Amino acid sequence: MKENIKFSNLDRSKTVKKLASEVFDLVVIGGGITGGGITLDAASRGLKVALVEKNDFASGTSSKSTKLIHGGLRYLKQFDFWLVKEVGSERAIVHKLAPHIVLPEKMLLPLIENGSYGKWLTSIGLKVYDILAQVTGDDKRKMLEKKEALKLEPLLPKKILKGAGYYAEYRTDDARLTIETIKTSLQHGALALNYAAVTDFDYTDEKISGVKIKDGTSDKEFTIKTKYVISAAGPWVDELRSINNSKKGKRLHLTKGVHLVFPHEKLPVKQSVYFDVPDGRMMFAIPRGKVTYVGTTDTNYNNDKDDVRVDLADAMYLISAVNNMFPKLNLEMEDIVSSWAGLRPLIHEEGKSASELSRKDEIFTSETGLISIAGGKLTGYRKMAERVVNRVANKMKEDYDREVKECSTDTIPLTGNDFKKFKHVKRYITEVFDRIKADGFVAYDAWFLVTNYGKQTEMILEGYNKLKDEDPYVRLAKAELHFGIAYEMIQYPTDFFVRRTGRLYFDIDGVRKLMDPILEEFGTIFKLDNAKLMSYKEELQALLLDHSDFSLDRV
């Protein structure tokens, strides 16, 4: 594993100085998985690349997906074979790049009376899926009889169950995948900055030659000079096209996807389940550590893109869908421990409903040279990056007679990956647990460290051993924080609790327990006064309430 490169907001002024004083081949706008993928692709081909993100990395769609690297089985029903083939074969590649973050996950597809999938169609569909996605070995689909399905998942509805399809997918942490992709791009010379909003463009001979940036931490403004610009700003792509006066023709169509999180004992599924909803949609229930999460909705969205919320109607819809498929459970609103809502930046098609819109990506190029990419799926981020960087490579050849290398990101392991196979990840989790259990840690803590940080866990444990704190749990979290501030551009407590560790979603009690000691550590490292720390605490408390409290008096 290559040594980690310092990536810290404590060095922010140096990074800004570099961005403002050099000329880049490419500026990428948007620090989600698409922007991160583009940055790594372009930098690894030898281009000089800068990435800017107006909030934190992965703070938009890329921390709020269903967190699956999956082949899009439902797109078979739309006869979108190209999409299934591409994202299906990408799953194995992305797993190889980061086997500690992209984890194999068996998926159960129950076949029920009058359901979306009949036995024959499911069998054929999953077989086609296996062929298109080049699935091999144990991962190939199996068709199960009713008895076998109930043995695997006793919670399924006995009366209406007819059998099940059983196949393989991959589960991920989208925000971790994004940050590790961006960190890997640094090893190829890229620069990246969060909390850096694009306010306008500079032009030379009516072509974009720079981007104007407002630093969100200081309100100072500066310009980055560049030959080309790619906007991968997700839901904000059209805003940037408007600033560039090029919002013509196709436009974005935003849809909202909501997920609810329950304690695993309240929704104790034994593996992931992809199940029918009475209105004809399909939904996932996915166990993860201490919790099980369910989703997702697919509704048109026209409100504030910076404040996407789970509302009472979303929560009621999801709970009734889960109770319908798992009738023994009787989940209630007070069982929800956390939630999230995100936006899909799809391409508008007249007359199509939110669920019918294609998940294909599209590239728009303006007359002034702004290249925008939108649409697409998390699973296809690497191919999206390859397509759009190929455009830049062609322009480089035309404009500067400069040859740019072919894409090679399918062979570049992400930071933290020092594993040949997934079994080595499992072995390492056991090894880490053996080393920390004497301090009172449980198996979950070792699993959490390794599936977040891979072999970078060694750096965190090193930090843990140096810190003095009476509570081992607090000490380990502080070691994580130190690592994240030094190597992952943590600027605010929300970066730590939401994107870098996922605790807000998957261990919300951990946020409550760690809030005060982590804020205290923040104060020491960033030299903050009590007023600033209090404002951070209020922000975290508001987040906890927004994500977990659906009581009628609050709504």
XYZ file of C-alpha atoms in Angstrom:
555
model
C 0.000 0.000 0.000
C 1.307 3.455 -0.922
C 1.946 5.851 1.928
C -0.894 8.269 2.627
C -0.445 11.829 1.391
C -1.228 14.604 3.865
C -4.668 15.965 2.960
C -5.590 18.456 5.632
C -7.487 21.691 6.073
C -4.778 22.669 8.567
C -2.704 23.236 5.379
C -5.597 24.944 3.592
C -3.804 28.244 2.910
C -0.978 26.359 1.122
C -3.493 24.447 -1.025
C -5.361 27.661 -1.911
C -2.086 29.398 -2.800
C -1.178 26.549 -5.142
C -4.617 26.532 -6.766
C -4.516 30.297 -7.296
C -0.980 30.472 -8.690
C -0.725 27.538 -11.114
C -2.374 26.708 -14.448
C -4.248 23.404 -14.615
C -5.166 21.170 -17.513
C -8.525 20.450 -15.910
C -10.704 21.757 -13.089
C -13.395 19.362 -11.900
C -16.389 20.907 -10.120
C -18.154 18.621 -7.649
C -16.618 16.374 -5.008
C -19.044 13.474 -5.206
C -18.221 10.037 -6.584
C -18.498 11.251 -10.210
C -16.166 14.221 -9.641
C -13.789 12.084 -7.586
C -13.773 9.413 -10.296
C -13.054 12.007 -13.008
C -10.217 13.524 -10.959
C -8.549 10.136 -10.450
C -9.035 9.151 -14.099
C -7.611 12.416 -15.484
C -4.732 12.661 -12.988
C -3.709 9.030 -13.569
C -3.520 9.783 -17.313
C -0.974 12.526 -16.598
C -3.217 15.610 -16.613
C -2.741 18.354 -14.047
C -6.076 18.352 -12.201
C -7.805 20.379 -9.482
C -11.085 19.330 -7.834
C -13.334 21.816 -6.005
C -16.460 21.100 -3.962
C -18.773 23.781 -2.535
C -19.564 21.820 0.647
C -17.849 18.714 1.982
C -16.776 15.858 -0.274
C -19.676 13.421 -0.819
C -22.104 15.772 0.953
C -24.694 15.645 -1.841
C -26.044 12.541 -3.555
C -22.826 10.605 -2.859
C -23.552 10.073 0.828
C -27.286 9.523 0.417
C -27.715 6.659 -2.041
C -28.922 3.128 -1.225
C -25.203 2.358 -0.790
C -25.209 -0.572 -3.206
C -22.791 -1.297 -6.025
C -25.444 -3.222 -7.893
C -26.247 -4.252 -11.416
C -29.641 -2.636 -11.662
C -31.801 -5.731 -11.997
C -34.893 -3.558 -12.370
C -33.519 -2.044 -15.579
C -34.028 -5.436 -17.245
C -37.768 -4.756 -16.949
C -37.192 -1.570 -18.939
C -35.131 -3.574 -21.476
C -32.131 -1.355 -20.691
C -29.637 -4.141 -21.399
C -26.745 -1.746 -22.066
C -27.034 -0.230 -18.588
C -27.324 -3.652 -16.907
C -24.288 -4.927 -18.822
C -22.121 -1.932 -17.986
C -22.945 -1.512 -14.302
C -23.136 -5.288 -13.827
C -19.589 -5.858 -14.994
C -18.360 -2.769 -13.100
C -19.352 -4.312 -9.741
C -16.515 -6.832 -9.770
C -14.001 -4.151 -10.810
C -14.988 -1.724 -8.045
C -14.924 -4.576 -5.508
C -11.365 -5.374 -6.622
C -10.325 -1.700 -6.258
C -11.626 -1.476 -2.671
C -12.654 -4.900 -1.271
C -12.840 -3.442 2.250
C -15.449 -0.832 1.219
C -17.317 -2.730 -1.504
C -18.519 -5.882 0.247
C -20.187 -8.954 -1.331
C -23.817 -9.196 -0.273
C -26.306 -11.944 -1.082
C -29.674 -10.584 -2.200
C -32.998 -12.384 -1.778
C -35.815 -11.563 -4.195
C -39.081 -13.012 -2.767
C -41.658 -14.131 -5.331
C -45.158 -13.402 -4.052
C -48.691 -13.801 -5.394
C -49.495 -10.969 -7.854
C -45.973 -9.557 -7.343
C -43.810 -7.667 -9.868
C -41.694 -10.718 -10.651
C -43.128 -14.125 -11.598
C -41.078 -17.305 -11.182
C -40.362 -17.872 -14.860
C -39.553 -14.228 -15.600
C -37.316 -13.979 -12.527
C -35.414 -17.129 -13.442
C -34.838 -15.904 -17.006
C -34.157 -12.330 -15.816
C -31.546 -13.375 -13.259
C -29.931 -15.688 -15.813
C -29.688 -12.792 -18.308
C -28.373 -10.634 -15.450
C -25.644 -13.219 -14.713
C -24.645 -13.333 -18.387
C -24.672 -9.550 -18.904
C -22.830 -8.907 -15.637
C -20.381 -11.787 -16.233
C -21.203 -13.370 -12.863
C -19.181 -16.468 -11.981
C -18.962 -19.202 -9.318
C -21.024 -19.032 -6.130
C -22.346 -15.619 -7.091
C -24.509 -17.088 -9.875
C -28.220 -16.907 -9.278
C -30.209 -19.693 -7.659
C -33.970 -20.172 -7.730
C -35.390 -21.228 -4.356
C -38.595 -23.054 -3.475
C -40.883 -21.563 -0.818
C -39.436 -23.782 1.939
C -35.816 -22.821 1.096
C -36.714 -19.129 0.967
C -38.372 -19.267 4.404
C -35.366 -21.076 5.819
C -33.128 -18.236 4.610
C -35.571 -15.537 5.713
C -38.241 -16.630 8.237
C -39.744 -13.108 8.276
C -41.168 -13.469 4.747
C -44.983 -13.695 4.377
C -45.728 -17.432 4.409
C -49.274 -17.125 2.970
C -48.387 -15.331 -0.254
C -44.764 -16.488 -0.748
C -44.135 -18.731 -3.763
C -40.334 -18.948 -3.737
C -37.377 -16.589 -4.294
C -34.497 -15.635 -6.489
C -31.116 -15.587 -4.741
C -28.247 -13.674 -6.304
C -25.163 -11.573 -5.527
C -24.701 -7.827 -5.169
C -22.218 -5.572 -3.369
C -22.876 -3.175 -0.503
C -20.749 -0.080 0.042
C -20.378 3.134 1.959
C -20.750 5.695 -0.825
C -19.097 8.544 1.123
C -16.071 6.376 2.040
C -15.755 5.215 -1.577
C -15.765 8.875 -2.647
C -13.142 10.091 -0.160
C -10.812 7.161 -0.923
C -11.154 7.819 -4.667
C -10.223 11.480 -4.141
C -7.306 10.537 -1.850
C -6.046 8.100 -4.499
C -6.059 10.918 -7.080
C -3.606 12.863 -4.868
C -1.060 10.081 -5.438
C -1.225 11.023 -9.118
C -0.639 14.726 -8.467
C -4.218 16.046 -8.196
C -5.183 18.852 -5.811
C -8.598 18.874 -4.103
C -10.398 21.378 -1.902
C -13.734 21.148 -0.089
C -15.807 24.166 1.002
C -14.816 25.958 -2.213
C -17.800 27.178 -4.249
C -17.638 28.136 -7.933
C -19.242 31.572 -8.331
C -18.388 32.331 -11.972
C -16.102 31.555 -14.896
C -13.289 33.480 -16.578
C -13.211 33.545 -20.389
C -10.472 34.090 -22.976
C -11.586 34.468 -26.611
C -15.082 33.340 -25.550
C -13.776 30.068 -24.090
C -13.618 29.192 -20.381
C -10.099 29.748 -19.055
C -10.697 29.815 -15.311
C -13.112 29.297 -12.445
C -13.815 31.857 -9.729
C -13.929 30.359 -6.247
C -15.300 31.593 -2.943
C -13.595 29.926 0.024
C -16.369 28.836 2.395
C -14.059 28.901 5.420
C -12.767 32.470 4.977
C -15.109 34.094 2.397
C -11.985 35.046 0.391
C -12.162 34.786 -3.389
C -9.600 33.499 -5.856
C -9.409 32.219 -9.433
C -8.064 28.907 -10.743
C -6.672 29.117 -14.278
C -7.370 26.072 -16.420
C -7.530 24.773 -19.986
C -10.752 22.766 -19.452
C -13.600 22.493 -16.941
C -15.831 19.511 -16.189
C -18.907 20.083 -14.045
C -19.887 16.968 -12.108
C -22.002 18.935 -9.658
C -24.886 16.453 -9.554
C -28.179 18.219 -8.689
C -26.425 21.605 -9.143
C -25.283 20.985 -12.764
C -28.015 23.210 -14.219
C -27.099 26.102 -11.866
C -23.577 26.101 -13.267
C -24.919 25.862 -16.820
C -27.028 28.961 -16.000
C -23.956 30.851 -14.727
C -22.287 29.841 -18.007
C -25.418 30.980 -19.963
C -25.624 27.523 -21.541
C -28.707 25.953 -19.963
C -30.357 25.023 -23.236
C -31.905 21.802 -24.563
C -31.845 18.932 -22.098
C -32.198 19.671 -18.399
C -32.090 17.884 -15.080
C -35.060 16.216 -13.459
C -34.478 15.748 -9.731
C -36.108 12.926 -7.818
C -35.908 12.295 -4.084
C -34.891 8.988 -2.532
C -35.496 8.370 1.172
C -34.090 5.699 3.523
C -35.063 4.773 7.077
C -32.797 3.076 9.619
C -34.002 0.641 12.313
C -32.142 -1.246 15.041
C -31.324 -4.694 13.648
C -33.341 -6.378 16.394
C -36.452 -4.498 15.190
C -35.882 -5.543 11.553
C -33.765 -8.695 11.900
C -33.390 -9.734 8.267
C -30.604 -12.283 7.765
C -29.448 -10.882 4.418
C -30.477 -8.139 2.013
C -33.991 -8.450 0.591
C -35.260 -6.800 -2.620
C -39.029 -6.855 -2.267
C -42.353 -5.759 -3.740
C -44.327 -2.751 -2.572
C -48.135 -2.813 -3.107
C -47.956 0.157 -5.532
C -45.756 -1.838 -7.926
C -42.376 -0.430 -6.911
C -39.514 -2.464 -5.444
C -37.608 -1.761 -2.248
C -34.477 -2.908 -0.382
C -34.031 -3.960 3.249
C -30.294 -4.123 3.992
C -28.677 -5.269 7.255
C -25.528 -3.343 8.187
C -23.729 -3.726 11.497
C -26.070 -2.760 14.340
C -28.917 -1.664 12.056
C -31.076 -2.505 9.049
C -31.974 0.242 6.585
C -34.787 0.318 4.043
C -35.424 2.337 0.907
C -36.095 3.899 -1.342
C -38.728 6.312 -2.586
C -38.664 7.936 -6.024
C -40.625 11.203 -6.099
C -40.223 14.432 -8.062
C -38.354 17.156 -6.162
C -38.464 20.922 -6.732
C -37.530 22.340 -3.309
C -34.262 23.490 -1.712
C -31.425 21.276 -2.993
C -29.281 22.152 0.032
C -31.908 21.004 2.523
C -33.461 17.704 1.460
C -35.511 16.136 4.243
C -37.375 12.967 5.066
C -40.956 14.033 5.708
C -43.717 12.221 7.548
C -45.355 10.946 4.334
C -42.036 9.401 3.173
C -41.572 7.649 6.519
C -45.150 6.331 6.605
C -44.877 5.017 3.029
C -41.659 3.103 3.772
C -42.890 1.685 7.087
C -46.139 0.427 5.562
C -44.167 -1.181 2.696
C -41.885 -3.015 5.167
C -44.815 -4.149 7.327
C -46.570 -5.416 4.214
C -43.620 -7.671 3.258
C -42.666 -8.670 6.815
C -46.073 -8.963 8.526
C -44.656 -10.298 11.828
C -42.810 -7.046 12.519
C -45.370 -4.246 12.967
C -42.765 -1.496 12.794
C -43.843 1.918 14.069
C -42.590 5.483 13.668
C -40.838 5.428 17.051
C -38.755 2.454 15.871
C -36.904 4.706 13.385
C -33.439 5.522 14.769
C -32.105 7.468 11.776
C -32.837 8.368 8.156
C -31.495 10.148 5.110
C -32.827 11.716 1.926
C -30.926 12.424 -1.275
C -31.490 13.632 -4.817
C -30.988 11.780 -8.089
C -29.868 14.156 -10.866
C -31.631 12.441 -13.790
C -32.155 13.718 -17.325
C -35.683 15.046 -17.950
C -37.824 13.141 -20.454
C -41.277 14.486 -21.306
C -44.188 12.399 -20.112
C -42.123 10.026 -17.965
C -42.681 9.517 -14.240
C -39.845 9.691 -11.710
C -39.426 5.883 -11.683
C -39.454 5.599 -15.493
C -36.629 8.069 -16.119
C -33.436 6.527 -17.477
C -30.443 6.187 -15.134
C -28.045 6.649 -18.059
C -25.537 9.471 -17.830
C -25.313 12.229 -20.423
C -22.602 14.737 -21.303
C -23.365 18.312 -22.411
C -20.698 20.648 -23.840
C -21.401 24.380 -24.076
C -20.103 26.689 -26.833
C -17.703 28.206 -24.286
C -16.299 24.786 -23.421
C -18.047 23.889 -20.150
C -18.382 20.101 -20.113
C -21.194 18.888 -17.828
C -22.016 15.304 -16.906
C -25.241 14.237 -15.183
C -27.418 11.191 -14.638
C -25.824 7.804 -14.123
C -25.542 5.487 -11.134
C -23.068 5.089 -8.283
C -21.996 1.722 -9.719
C -21.087 3.268 -13.070
C -18.962 6.140 -11.734
C -15.688 4.819 -13.209
C -17.082 4.397 -16.734
C -18.761 7.812 -16.556
C -15.371 9.300 -15.647
C -13.669 7.464 -18.504
C -16.198 8.743 -21.060
C -15.959 12.370 -20.019
C -12.141 12.372 -19.653
C -11.937 10.849 -23.156
C -13.656 14.049 -24.366
C -10.968 16.152 -22.690
C -8.238 13.891 -24.134
C -9.645 14.443 -27.647
C -9.719 18.209 -27.083
C -6.123 18.126 -25.806
C -5.094 16.439 -29.043
C -7.015 18.978 -31.165
C -6.029 22.115 -29.254
C -2.484 21.318 -28.070
C -1.437 18.294 -30.153
C -0.882 16.495 -26.843
C -1.415 12.754 -26.535
C -3.195 11.667 -23.355
C -2.935 8.102 -22.042
C -5.840 5.653 -22.057
C -7.937 5.099 -18.919
C -6.352 2.698 -16.414
C -8.496 3.208 -13.306
C -9.649 -0.425 -13.409
C -6.152 -1.344 -12.152
C -5.589 1.408 -9.541
C -6.361 0.177 -6.008
C -7.916 2.803 -3.745
C -6.156 4.001 -0.592
C -6.587 1.567 2.272
C -6.665 -1.438 -0.074
C -3.778 -3.782 0.590
C -5.886 -6.906 0.091
C -5.659 -9.449 -2.709
C -9.108 -10.944 -2.020
C -12.139 -10.394 0.195
C -11.122 -13.310 2.426
C -8.032 -11.259 3.363
C -10.334 -8.421 4.476
C -12.219 -10.869 6.720
C -8.960 -12.221 8.098
C -7.743 -8.696 8.858
C -11.011 -7.865 10.696
C -10.420 -10.901 12.939
C -6.811 -9.869 13.484
C -7.817 -6.294 14.456
C -10.466 -7.632 16.845
C -7.886 -9.861 18.532
C -5.734 -6.781 19.092
C -8.439 -4.522 20.561
C -10.802 -6.839 22.445
C -8.727 -6.681 25.664
C -9.739 -2.985 25.896
C -13.421 -3.939 25.937
C -14.154 -3.565 22.215
C -16.588 -5.892 20.445
C -16.412 -7.559 17.009
C -18.468 -4.698 15.498
C -15.716 -2.178 16.356
C -13.099 -4.127 14.377
C -15.537 -4.581 11.465
C -16.313 -0.842 11.531
C -12.632 0.179 11.414
C -11.652 -2.160 8.596
C -14.737 -1.573 6.398
C -14.200 2.180 6.750
C -10.433 2.501 6.530
C -8.969 -0.801 5.306
C -5.266 -1.039 6.147
C -5.301 2.620 7.221
C -6.701 1.130 10.442
C -3.012 0.681 11.398
C -2.526 4.458 11.480
C -5.636 4.879 13.619
C -4.565 2.191 16.086
C -1.126 3.812 16.262
C -2.825 7.086 17.178
C -5.043 5.249 19.681
C -2.004 3.852 21.473
C -0.479 7.334 21.818
C -3.594 9.037 23.209
C -4.410 9.188 26.883
C -8.116 8.849 27.619
C -9.827 6.814 30.280
C -12.614 5.583 27.942
C -11.172 3.333 25.144
C -14.226 4.015 22.922
C -13.667 7.789 23.147
C -9.925 7.365 22.651
C -10.439 5.327 19.461
C -12.882 7.912 18.068
C -10.337 10.668 18.799
C -7.698 8.643 16.934
C -10.128 8.430 13.987
C -10.642 12.187 14.176
C -6.885 12.869 14.183
C -6.496 10.630 11.133
C -9.423 12.318 9.352
C -8.111 15.828 10.035
C -4.606 14.918 8.827
C -5.523 12.781 5.798
C -9.200 13.333 4.887
C -9.829 17.110 4.928
C -12.188 17.133 7.918
C -13.095 20.763 8.542
C -16.251 20.536 10.659
C -17.696 18.019 13.153
C -20.434 17.100 10.645
C -17.723 15.944 8.208
C -16.564 13.480 10.863
C -19.917 12.223 12.144
C -21.776 12.080 8.814
C -19.436 11.498 5.843
C -16.134 10.080 7.173
C -17.614 7.628 9.685
C -21.332 7.301 8.792
C -22.207 7.361 12.489
C -25.216 9.653 12.017
C -26.875 6.924 9.950
C -25.507 3.650 11.305
C -24.558 4.354 14.928
C -26.553 7.406 15.971
C -26.096 6.639 19.680
C -22.366 6.851 19.026
C -22.857 10.467 17.905
C -24.650 11.251 21.164
C -21.962 9.618 23.269
C -19.008 11.112 21.370
C -20.323 14.600 20.675
C -18.757 16.396 23.659
C -15.304 14.728 23.640
C -15.007 15.092 19.837
C -16.017 18.780 19.989
C -13.451 19.333 22.737
C -10.771 17.724 20.548
C -11.887 19.904 17.605
C -11.465 22.978 19.768
C -7.907 21.991 20.668
C -6.805 21.097 17.119
C -8.456 24.032 15.299
C -7.970 26.484 18.226
C -11.687 27.307 18.502
C -13.413 29.376 21.185
C -16.402 28.200 23.241
C -18.920 30.183 21.173
C -17.819 28.398 17.976
C -17.926 24.986 19.688
C -21.403 25.727 21.022
C -22.624 26.574 17.497
C -21.189 23.245 16.254
C -22.953 21.415 19.081
C -26.285 23.057 18.236
C -25.815 22.069 14.587
C -25.179 18.435 15.561
C -28.163 18.371 17.921
C -30.402 19.744 15.147
C -29.077 17.045 12.785
C -29.838 14.307 15.318
C -33.392 15.593 15.639
C -33.916 15.977 11.873
C -32.737 12.454 11.135
C -34.396 10.520 13.934
C -37.492 12.286 15.305
C -40.703 11.755 13.352
C -43.133 12.390 16.198
C -46.263 14.202 15.088
C -45.769 17.121 17.497
C -42.394 17.857 15.892
C -43.518 17.425 12.285
